[in-house]
Amino acid sequence: MRVLKVLIGAAAGAAIVLALRDYRNGGWLKPALSGGQGGGLLLEDDEEEMLEEPVLGYDGMDRDTLVEWLDDADLDERTLLRVRRYEEETDAREPVLDKIDDLLAAFG
C-alpha cells in the first residue's frame, strides 16, 4: 500500500511539473496571479492570503524543480516578494530562498 501511495504521489508531482512546462516556447508557464493581470495588492496582515500558495502548482514542486522554475519564470518583484514570504512561512528551503534573493537583487 505504501508503494502505491508513493507511486501516486510521484505521478501527481510529475503531472504538475508537466502542466507548468511551456513546451512551445521551451520554458516555464508564467503564473496566473490573483486579482487580474496586475495581481492584487498583498497586504502584510492578510493571513488568509499568506496561507495560499503564491502561484498555482507551487506546493507540488520539489526544491530543484522550483529553483529551475524560478530561474525561467521571469516573475515581477511583487510576485517574488510574495513567493519569498510564502516560502519562509512554509518550507524555508535555503536554495529556494537564495534563488529568490538573487532574482530580487536584480530589481535594485
PDB file of C-alpha atoms in Angstrom:
ATOM      1  CA  MET A   1       0.000   0.000   0.000  1.00  0.00           C
ATOM      2  CA  ARG A   2       2.873   2.359   0.846  1.00  0.00           C
ATOM      3  CA  VAL A   3       4.454   1.753  -2.559  1.00  0.00           C
ATOM      4  CA  LEU A   4       1.154   2.573  -4.260  1.00  0.00           C
ATOM      5  CA  LYS A   5       0.912   5.862  -2.333  1.00  0.00           C
ATOM      6  CA  VAL A   6       4.456   6.774  -3.327  1.00  0.00           C
ATOM      7  CA  LEU A   7       3.747   5.983  -6.971  1.00  0.00           C
ATOM      8  CA  ILE A   8       0.549   8.025  -6.944  1.00  0.00           C
ATOM      9  CA  GLY A   9       2.344  10.935  -5.256  1.00  0.00           C
ATOM     10  CA  ALA A  10       5.170  10.812  -7.793  1.00  0.00           C
ATOM     11  CA  ALA A  11       2.696  10.704 -10.669  1.00  0.00           C
ATOM     12  CA  ALA A  12       0.822  13.698  -9.236  1.00  0.00           C
ATOM     13  CA  GLY A  13       4.057  15.677  -8.845  1.00  0.00           C
ATOM     14  CA  ALA A  14       5.125  14.812 -12.379  1.00  0.00           C
ATOM     15  CA  ALA A  15       1.718  15.876 -13.704  1.00  0.00           C
ATOM     16  CA  ILE A  16       2.075  19.263 -12.004  1.00  0.00           C
ATOM     17  CA  VAL A  17       5.555  19.780 -13.423  1.00  0.00           C
ATOM     18  CA  LEU A  18       4.350  18.774 -16.885  1.00  0.00           C
ATOM     19  CA  ALA A  19       1.411  21.138 -16.573  1.00  0.00           C
ATOM     20  CA  LEU A  20       3.730  24.072 -15.816  1.00  0.00           C
ATOM     21  CA  ARG A  21       6.122  23.468 -18.727  1.00  0.00           C
ATOM     22  CA  ASP A  22       5.701  25.618 -21.816  1.00  0.00           C
ATOM     23  CA  TYR A  23       6.814  23.187 -24.485  1.00  0.00           C
ATOM     24  CA  ARG A  24       6.021  25.571 -27.329  1.00  0.00           C
ATOM     25  CA  ASN A  25       8.435  28.239 -26.067  1.00  0.00           C
ATOM     26  CA  GLY A  26      10.836  25.913 -24.257  1.00  0.00           C
ATOM     27  CA  GLY A  27      10.440  27.287 -20.741  1.00  0.00           C
ATOM     28  CA  TRP A  28       8.001  27.506 -17.872  1.00  0.00           C
ATOM     29  CA  LEU A  29       4.498  28.925 -17.978  1.00  0.00           C
ATOM     30  CA  LYS A  30       4.014  32.242 -16.227  1.00  0.00           C
ATOM     31  CA  PRO A  31       1.817  32.034 -13.130  1.00  0.00           C
ATOM     32  CA  ALA A  32      -1.750  33.236 -13.060  1.00  0.00           C
ATOM     33  CA  LEU A  33      -1.896  35.933 -10.408  1.00  0.00           C
ATOM     34  CA  SER A  34      -4.898  36.631  -8.255  1.00  0.00           C
ATOM     35  CA  GLY A  35      -6.724  39.887  -8.899  1.00  0.00           C
ATOM     36  CA  GLY A  36      -6.342  40.021 -12.672  1.00  0.00           C
ATOM     37  CA  GLN A  37      -3.401  40.979 -14.865  1.00  0.00           C
ATOM     38  CA  GLY A  38      -1.545  43.187 -12.422  1.00  0.00           C
ATOM     39  CA  GLY A  39      -2.200  40.937  -9.463  1.00  0.00           C
ATOM     40  CA  GLY A  40      -3.923  42.227  -6.384  1.00  0.00           C
ATOM     41  CA  LEU A  41      -2.193  44.173  -3.695  1.00  0.00           C
ATOM     42  CA  LEU A  42      -0.970  41.878  -0.976  1.00  0.00           C
ATOM     43  CA  LEU A  43      -1.306  43.385   2.447  1.00  0.00           C
ATOM     44  CA  GLU A  44       1.208  42.267   5.043  1.00  0.00           C
ATOM     45  CA  ASP A  45      -1.524  41.461   7.563  1.00  0.00           C
ATOM     46  CA  ASP A  46      -3.662  39.397   5.183  1.00  0.00           C
ATOM     47  CA  GLU A  47      -3.071  35.985   6.803  1.00  0.00           C
ATOM     48  CA  GLU A  48      -5.594  34.131   4.658  1.00  0.00           C
ATOM     49  CA  GLU A  49      -3.762  35.218   1.525  1.00  0.00           C
ATOM     50  CA  MET A  50      -0.449  34.045   3.025  1.00  0.00           C
ATOM     51  CA  LEU A  51      -1.789  30.522   3.532  1.00  0.00           C
ATOM     52  CA  GLU A  52      -2.486  30.079  -0.182  1.00  0.00           C
ATOM     53  CA  GLU A  53       0.300  29.003  -2.500  1.00  0.00           C
ATOM     54  CA  PRO A  54       1.643  32.101  -4.272  1.00  0.00           C
ATOM     55  CA  VAL A  55       1.298  30.605  -7.765  1.00  0.00           C
ATOM     56  CA  LEU A  56      -0.665  27.619  -8.971  1.00  0.00           C
ATOM     57  CA  GLY A  57       1.351  24.412  -8.600  1.00  0.00           C
ATOM     58  CA  TYR A  58       3.974  25.861  -6.237  1.00  0.00           C
ATOM     59  CA  ASP A  59       3.375  23.312  -3.493  1.00  0.00           C
ATOM     60  CA  GLY A  60       3.699  20.430  -5.941  1.00  0.00           C
ATOM     61  CA  MET A  61       7.251  21.316  -6.986  1.00  0.00           C
ATOM     62  CA  ASP A  62      10.287  19.901  -5.237  1.00  0.00           C
ATOM     63  CA  ARG A  63      13.261  22.100  -4.342  1.00  0.00           C
ATOM     64  CA  ASP A  64      15.272  21.560  -7.528  1.00  0.00           C
ATOM     65  CA  THR A  65      12.299  21.949  -9.854  1.00  0.00           C
ATOM     66  CA  LEU A  66      11.260  25.098  -8.025  1.00  0.00           C
ATOM     67  CA  VAL A  67      14.713  26.670  -8.313  1.00  0.00           C
ATOM     68  CA  GLU A  68      14.771  25.903 -12.047  1.00  0.00           C
ATOM     69  CA  TRP A  69      11.246  27.254 -12.483  1.00  0.00           C
ATOM     70  CA  LEU A  70      12.083  30.469 -10.622  1.00  0.00           C
ATOM     71  CA  ASP A  71      15.075  30.961 -12.881  1.00  0.00           C
ATOM     72  CA  ASP A  72      12.929  30.693 -16.029  1.00  0.00           C
ATOM     73  CA  ALA A  73       9.604  32.187 -14.878  1.00  0.00           C
ATOM     74  CA  ASP A  74      10.540  35.892 -15.251  1.00  0.00           C
ATOM     75  CA  LEU A  75       8.480  36.944 -12.217  1.00  0.00           C
ATOM     76  CA  ASP A  76       7.974  40.582 -11.277  1.00  0.00           C
ATOM     77  CA  GLU A  77       9.245  41.965  -7.964  1.00  0.00           C
ATOM     78  CA  ARG A  78       5.854  41.862  -6.233  1.00  0.00           C
ATOM     79  CA  THR A  79       5.362  38.185  -7.085  1.00  0.00           C
ATOM     80  CA  LEU A  80       8.897  37.312  -5.998  1.00  0.00           C
ATOM     81  CA  LEU A  81       8.288  39.010  -2.649  1.00  0.00           C
ATOM     82  CA  ARG A  82       5.055  37.081  -2.227  1.00  0.00           C
ATOM     83  CA  VAL A  83       6.799  33.798  -3.114  1.00  0.00           C
ATOM     84  CA  ARG A  84       9.579  34.600  -0.641  1.00  0.00           C
ATOM     85  CA  ARG A  85       7.145  35.307   2.210  1.00  0.00           C
ATOM     86  CA  TYR A  86       5.278  32.096   1.445  1.00  0.00           C
ATOM     87  CA  GLU A  87       8.479  30.040   1.284  1.00  0.00           C
ATOM     88  CA  GLU A  88       9.667  31.481   4.600  1.00  0.00           C
ATOM     89  CA  GLU A  89       6.335  30.613   6.250  1.00  0.00           C
ATOM     90  CA  THR A  90       6.152  27.069   4.879  1.00  0.00           C
ATOM     91  CA  ASP A  91       9.265  25.078   3.970  1.00  0.00           C
ATOM     92  CA  ALA A  92      12.038  27.721   4.313  1.00  0.00           C
ATOM     93  CA  ARG A  93      14.297  25.874   1.861  1.00  0.00           C
ATOM     94  CA  GLU A  94      17.640  27.705   1.687  1.00  0.00           C
ATOM     95  CA  PRO A  95      18.319  27.049  -2.036  1.00  0.00           C
ATOM     96  CA  VAL A  96      14.869  28.418  -2.927  1.00  0.00           C
ATOM     97  CA  LEU A  97      15.264  31.485  -0.704  1.00  0.00           C
ATOM     98  CA  ASP A  98      18.760  32.096  -2.109  1.00  0.00           C
ATOM     99  CA  LYS A  99      17.439  31.933  -5.693  1.00  0.00           C
ATOM    100  CA  ILE A 100      14.624  34.352  -4.848  1.00  0.00           C
ATOM    101  CA  ASP A 101      17.115  36.749  -3.201  1.00  0.00           C
ATOM    102  CA  ASP A 102      19.328  36.600  -6.292  1.00  0.00           C
ATOM    103  CA  LEU A 103      16.361  37.431  -8.511  1.00  0.00           C
ATOM    104  CA  LEU A 104      15.232  40.252  -6.199  1.00  0.00           C
ATOM    105  CA  ALA A 105      18.724  41.766  -6.271  1.00  0.00           C
ATOM    106  CA  ALA A 106      18.234  42.425  -9.990  1.00  0.00           C
ATOM    107  CA  PHE A 107      15.423  44.860  -9.110  1.00  0.00           C
ATOM    108  CA  GLY A 108      17.802  47.035  -7.136  1.00  0.00           C
TER     109      GLY A 108
END
